[in-house]
XYZ file of C-alpha atoms in Angstrom:
392
model
C -36.003 -96.381 -8.127
C -39.164 -95.259 -6.406
C -40.755 -91.921 -7.125
C -39.983 -90.796 -3.590
C -36.248 -91.397 -4.071
C -36.298 -89.640 -7.432
C -37.932 -86.595 -5.869
C -35.357 -86.454 -3.058
C -32.487 -86.746 -5.552
C -33.973 -84.039 -7.749
C -34.427 -81.747 -4.741
C -30.843 -82.338 -3.670
C -29.523 -81.489 -7.164
C -31.687 -78.388 -7.251
C -30.211 -77.146 -3.973
C -26.712 -77.851 -5.316
C -27.469 -75.806 -8.454
C -28.856 -72.993 -6.329
C -25.701 -72.940 -4.182
C -23.496 -72.802 -7.277
C -25.566 -69.960 -8.688
C -25.410 -68.096 -5.374
C -21.597 -68.459 -5.260
C -21.385 -67.137 -8.826
C -23.433 -64.112 -7.853
C -21.305 -63.505 -4.754
C -18.084 -63.819 -6.759
C -19.406 -61.353 -9.305
C -20.319 -58.917 -6.543
C -16.845 -59.204 -5.007
C -15.248 -58.545 -8.391
C -17.417 -55.448 -8.832
C -16.473 -54.176 -5.357
C -12.750 -54.807 -5.937
C -12.905 -53.121 -9.330
C -14.738 -50.136 -7.880
C -12.197 -49.782 -5.064
C -9.347 -50.064 -7.576
C -10.848 -47.311 -9.748
C -11.385 -45.062 -6.722
C -7.812 -45.630 -5.502
C -6.484 -45.012 -8.992
C -8.307 -41.684 -9.157
C -7.049 -40.780 -5.676
C -3.439 -41.626 -6.594
C -3.691 -39.729 -9.860
C -5.294 -36.803 -8.069
C -2.684 -36.691 -5.343
C 0.111 -37.089 -7.858
C -1.275 -34.326 -10.050
C -1.738 -32.046 -7.031
C 1.820 -32.759 -5.869
C 3.114 -32.150 -9.388
C 1.249 -28.861 -9.586
C 2.584 -27.851 -6.149
C 6.189 -28.673 -7.019
C 5.964 -26.969 -10.417
C 4.466 -23.935 -8.734
C 7.201 -23.920 -6.089
C 10.033 -24.009 -8.650
C 8.327 -21.496 -10.898
C 8.242 -17.721 -10.412
C 6.607 -16.481 -7.215
C 5.032 -13.663 -9.251
C 5.668 -13.532 -12.995
C 4.518 -9.923 -13.167
C 6.766 -8.624 -10.394
C 10.222 -7.834 -11.767
C 11.171 -5.441 -8.978
C 14.799 -6.156 -7.956
C 15.343 -7.830 -4.586
C 18.820 -7.532 -3.071
C 19.895 -10.917 -1.656
C 23.206 -11.489 0.143
C 24.711 -14.984 0.248
C 27.476 -15.093 2.899
C 30.739 -17.000 2.559
C 30.381 -20.653 3.553
C 26.582 -20.776 3.116
C 25.078 -24.257 2.855
C 22.268 -25.214 0.482
C 19.920 -25.149 3.468
C 20.925 -21.638 4.551
C 20.810 -20.376 0.927
C 17.255 -21.719 0.594
C 16.226 -20.057 3.847
C 17.740 -16.740 2.723
C 15.933 -16.918 -0.619
C 12.614 -17.788 1.065
C 12.992 -14.952 3.587
C 13.709 -12.593 0.684
C 10.491 -13.708 -1.003
C 12.025 -14.876 -4.293
C 11.170 -18.587 -3.804
C 8.174 -20.330 -2.257
C 9.878 -23.007 -0.158
C 13.404 -23.395 1.238
C 12.769 -27.115 1.775
C 11.752 -27.750 -1.843
C 14.702 -25.638 -2.996
C 17.073 -27.876 -1.040
C 15.549 -31.090 -2.425
C 15.404 -29.682 -5.969
C 19.084 -28.678 -5.852
C 19.976 -32.131 -4.530
C 17.840 -33.831 -7.240
C 19.517 -31.766 -9.955
C 22.979 -32.282 -8.357
C 23.581 -28.543 -8.518
C 26.650 -27.058 -6.835
C 29.186 -24.268 -7.165
C 27.065 -21.493 -5.673
C 29.007 -18.255 -5.199
C 28.856 -15.960 -2.205
C 27.983 -12.363 -2.925
C 25.241 -9.783 -3.389
C 22.551 -10.559 -5.993
C 19.689 -8.656 -7.574
C 16.954 -11.253 -7.987
C 13.198 -10.900 -8.475
C 9.941 -12.776 -7.882
C 9.587 -13.114 -11.658
C 12.564 -15.499 -11.777
C 12.131 -19.284 -11.663
C 14.197 -21.463 -9.329
C 16.272 -22.616 -12.313
C 17.063 -19.004 -13.208
C 17.983 -18.211 -9.593
C 20.251 -21.274 -9.414
C 22.023 -20.191 -12.597
C 22.446 -16.663 -11.211
C 23.960 -17.990 -7.984
C 26.416 -20.156 -9.913
C 27.584 -17.231 -12.030
C 27.630 -14.747 -9.157
C 30.242 -12.588 -7.523
C 33.581 -14.274 -7.030
C 35.665 -13.702 -3.931
C 38.304 -11.600 -5.662
C 35.703 -8.940 -6.439
C 35.240 -8.076 -2.752
C 36.919 -4.843 -1.713
C 37.764 -5.892 1.861
C 38.759 -9.321 3.127
C 40.115 -10.757 6.346
C 40.719 -14.357 7.367
C 40.625 -15.706 10.920
C 42.245 -19.098 11.678
C 40.584 -21.568 14.025
C 41.657 -21.340 17.657
C 42.585 -17.642 17.623
C 42.006 -15.618 20.782
C 39.718 -12.606 20.366
C 42.616 -10.170 20.798
C 44.530 -12.025 18.079
C 41.477 -11.742 15.847
C 41.216 -8.011 16.479
C 44.898 -7.546 15.689
C 44.487 -9.516 12.442
C 41.430 -7.498 11.401
C 43.234 -4.271 12.278
C 46.131 -5.239 10.029
C 43.997 -6.335 7.078
C 41.209 -3.726 7.057
C 40.592 -0.049 7.719
C 39.245 -0.846 11.207
C 41.482 0.070 14.122
C 42.237 -2.738 16.559
C 41.399 -0.435 19.476
C 37.929 0.214 18.027
C 37.192 -3.520 18.005
C 38.392 -3.988 21.588
C 36.385 -1.041 22.847
C 33.162 -2.034 21.064
C 33.386 -5.717 22.045
C 33.572 -4.705 25.713
C 30.921 -1.967 25.636
C 28.128 -3.054 27.988
C 25.368 -1.169 26.169
C 26.394 -2.753 22.869
C 26.560 -6.202 24.482
C 22.998 -5.743 25.758
C 21.884 -4.963 22.196
C 23.622 -8.089 20.936
C 21.869 -10.260 23.546
C 18.531 -9.060 22.152
C 19.578 -9.993 18.615
C 21.333 -13.347 19.007
C 19.817 -16.517 20.472
C 23.272 -17.807 21.407
C 24.000 -14.855 23.719
C 22.678 -14.335 27.236
C 23.525 -12.389 30.381
C 26.641 -14.517 30.881
C 28.594 -12.159 28.633
C 27.502 -9.211 30.773
C 28.824 -10.960 33.870
C 32.110 -11.511 32.037
C 32.189 -7.887 30.888
C 32.020 -6.792 34.516
C 35.217 -8.775 35.193
C 37.301 -7.529 32.266
C 40.894 -6.646 33.159
C 43.265 -5.950 30.228
C 46.235 -8.311 29.996
C 48.764 -5.511 30.498
C 46.984 -4.429 33.685
C 46.698 -7.885 35.252
C 48.599 -8.446 38.494
C 49.103 -11.347 40.858
C 46.060 -10.068 42.752
C 43.931 -10.006 39.589
C 45.099 -13.176 37.877
C 41.466 -14.292 37.404
C 40.893 -11.519 34.868
C 38.562 -11.802 31.882
C 40.031 -10.460 28.672
C 37.096 -10.561 26.231
C 33.425 -11.182 27.159
C 32.699 -12.364 23.582
C 35.594 -14.827 23.533
C 34.486 -17.993 21.740
C 31.598 -16.402 19.859
C 33.565 -15.224 16.811
C 33.544 -17.866 14.081
C 36.948 -18.386 12.441
C 36.571 -18.068 8.671
C 37.215 -15.818 5.681
C 35.077 -12.682 5.622
C 34.494 -10.597 2.517
C 32.884 -7.195 2.131
C 31.978 -5.191 -0.947
C 32.786 -1.989 0.959
C 36.328 -0.620 0.849
C 35.938 0.700 4.380
C 34.160 -1.328 7.050
C 33.338 -0.511 10.663
C 34.142 -2.370 13.856
C 30.457 -3.191 14.187
C 30.346 -4.729 10.701
C 33.353 -6.942 11.442
C 32.105 -8.086 14.839
C 28.581 -8.816 13.694
C 29.737 -10.667 10.588
C 31.636 -13.085 12.841
C 28.732 -13.362 15.307
C 26.267 -13.963 12.451
C 28.386 -16.784 11.137
C 28.802 -18.372 14.578
C 25.053 -18.356 15.228
C 24.483 -19.818 11.775
C 26.991 -22.604 12.452
C 25.502 -23.368 15.880
C 22.049 -23.578 14.312
C 23.234 -25.783 11.445
C 24.974 -28.127 13.905
C 21.867 -28.146 16.122
C 24.042 -27.004 19.011
C 21.431 -24.667 20.529
C 18.813 -27.328 21.239
C 20.650 -29.494 23.761
C 20.761 -29.427 27.530
C 23.818 -27.145 27.580
C 23.870 -23.432 26.836
C 25.732 -22.050 23.846
C 28.348 -20.735 26.297
C 28.969 -24.222 27.675
C 29.081 -25.788 24.202
C 31.577 -23.189 22.959
C 33.669 -23.585 26.108
C 33.936 -27.329 25.492
C 34.599 -26.746 21.790
C 37.366 -24.247 22.529
C 39.201 -26.777 24.718
C 38.879 -29.390 21.964
C 40.157 -26.814 19.462
C 43.158 -26.131 21.669
C 43.999 -29.798 22.258
C 43.200 -31.628 19.011
C 45.754 -31.863 16.219
C 43.335 -33.243 13.607
C 39.633 -33.909 13.058
C 39.904 -37.600 13.961
C 41.009 -36.710 17.490
C 38.270 -34.181 18.200
C 35.346 -36.506 19.100
C 37.672 -38.754 21.145
C 39.036 -35.810 23.134
C 35.462 -34.604 23.546
C 34.686 -38.024 25.047
C 37.587 -37.618 27.494
C 36.185 -34.249 28.590
C 32.740 -35.789 29.027
C 34.116 -38.695 31.062
C 36.117 -36.405 33.350
C 33.143 -34.131 33.942
C 30.964 -37.165 34.693
C 33.297 -38.512 37.398
C 34.078 -35.067 38.816
C 37.706 -35.134 37.763
C 39.515 -31.865 36.908
C 39.880 -31.461 33.153
C 43.568 -30.493 33.457
C 43.874 -29.288 29.871
C 47.073 -27.370 29.063
C 45.516 -24.833 26.623
C 43.427 -23.482 29.504
C 46.649 -22.733 31.402
C 48.015 -20.738 28.457
C 44.809 -18.755 28.278
C 44.887 -18.108 32.036
C 48.419 -16.683 31.656
C 47.462 -14.671 28.571
C 50.350 -16.006 26.523
C 50.925 -18.918 24.170
C 53.085 -21.311 26.182
C 55.252 -23.594 24.048
C 55.529 -25.960 27.023
C 53.398 -26.110 30.159
C 55.646 -26.328 33.211
C 54.608 -27.348 36.723
C 55.042 -23.780 37.904
C 52.624 -22.618 35.191
C 49.869 -24.783 36.684
C 49.825 -22.788 39.908
C 47.979 -19.755 38.532
C 44.667 -19.385 40.371
C 42.395 -18.532 37.491
C 38.817 -19.645 36.705
C 40.183 -20.513 33.260
C 42.873 -22.854 34.628
C 41.366 -26.363 34.619
C 44.182 -27.593 36.862
C 42.850 -25.167 39.450
C 39.068 -25.506 38.967
C 36.831 -28.538 38.638
C 34.419 -28.590 35.722
C 34.426 -26.273 32.727
C 36.426 -23.032 32.892
C 34.710 -19.644 33.172
C 34.243 -19.460 29.414
C 35.776 -20.301 26.038
C 39.558 -20.109 25.781
C 39.628 -19.441 22.026
C 37.281 -19.244 19.060
C 36.582 -22.782 17.803
C 35.719 -23.994 14.320
C 32.801 -26.138 13.157
C 34.571 -29.494 13.630
C 35.290 -28.762 17.290
C 31.747 -27.505 17.892
C 30.379 -30.684 16.322
C 32.678 -32.786 18.499
C 31.588 -30.875 21.607
C 27.945 -31.749 20.967
C 28.622 -35.381 19.990
C 31.446 -36.765 22.173
C 32.621 -40.282 21.329
C 31.425 -42.930 23.778
C 34.460 -44.626 25.362
C 36.162 -45.115 28.748
C 39.281 -42.987 28.218
C 40.198 -40.482 30.935
C 43.694 -39.596 29.697
C 45.481 -38.750 26.458
C 49.023 -37.817 25.569
C 50.422 -36.160 22.455
C 53.788 -37.804 21.975
C 56.806 -36.115 20.341
C 56.355 -38.421 17.330
C 53.048 -36.738 16.540
C 50.874 -39.630 17.674
C 48.179 -39.323 20.344
C 47.731 -42.064 22.930
C 44.484 -42.565 24.877
C 44.330 -44.479 28.166
C 41.651 -45.468 30.655
C 43.750 -45.414 33.843
C 46.387 -43.138 35.356
C 48.853 -46.046 35.528
C 48.490 -46.665 31.788
C 48.847 -42.949 31.066
C 52.000 -42.606 33.169
C 53.497 -45.672 31.509
C 52.891 -44.103 28.093
C 54.429 -40.775 29.145
C 57.445 -42.459 30.738
C 58.025 -44.541 27.639
C 58.654 -41.401 25.574
C 60.599 -39.649 28.324
C 63.063 -42.549 28.400
C 63.612 -42.444 24.646
């Protein structure tokens, strides 16, 4: 081999060695960069985790260990974990309602009691939870009344009058007082001038005539939530009773997100009241709500029998053809669309159904004597179903 060839081979090997060395250096640099990034990320993760840990521990600890001043906190009947957290945060005894809710869920805590509590900012979340679980039991309340779902306002007032020291007449008078209604509109998001328009049309049932058969009985019809109400006072006022029921209704509407849709609270409660009057169980409610939605969409009269009873001001055991003739803005055989307002005071399940109707094509339903409900898409199918039971 000539010297020239040896030199070329040596040069080629030298370049190969240099490339290998360069790759080693590059690989080492990459490893250093990756390691550095890993260390930085590790510190970031640890830092974030520590910060989050500190935040959570601070949120479940006392708001102010030195402040033992008593804070009176009232937890109403039927309060959810969410509403309890919001009440505690508003009272200043916890840092965050959201963290309270998640902490309670994480700990699987339950059994919170309604009642009045003396808490303080020096208490931890764990201590507050324990206090709420050992709190006032229902039997310790001095005054209690219970309102069933679907009651009319006048039936509610009669029930309250019979179970408390409040006179039924006081409730009727206050619930129709225009000045008081204006105050309520300022206080409650669910109320608007619609109730004032209704108040202007109030005609007592015993004063209604054939010329005034479109009377309004109660401007706040539909806005009283049916539930059990407990008070520590032995004597309550009409205002306390009315506002307890309004408070609970607004709370339920907020919890069910019923105030954020395209319909007003009045429209939602009107739908819900019809569902409450028609449905025999919770399974039927969203389906009936879908029927109402479908009829409104096609411009078909709702033709719901409970609205006829309300228009007459009496609970009809059977709705006869002659009953349908009453010309009332509550009678959905007479008017197209929703009636003038709610026809009773609906519960949470009916309100939920009103805001989330089931998607289907039914336009008709029939409650048969055997207790079953039959849904149909066409009038011919509906009539066939009705005739089947009439023949039996």
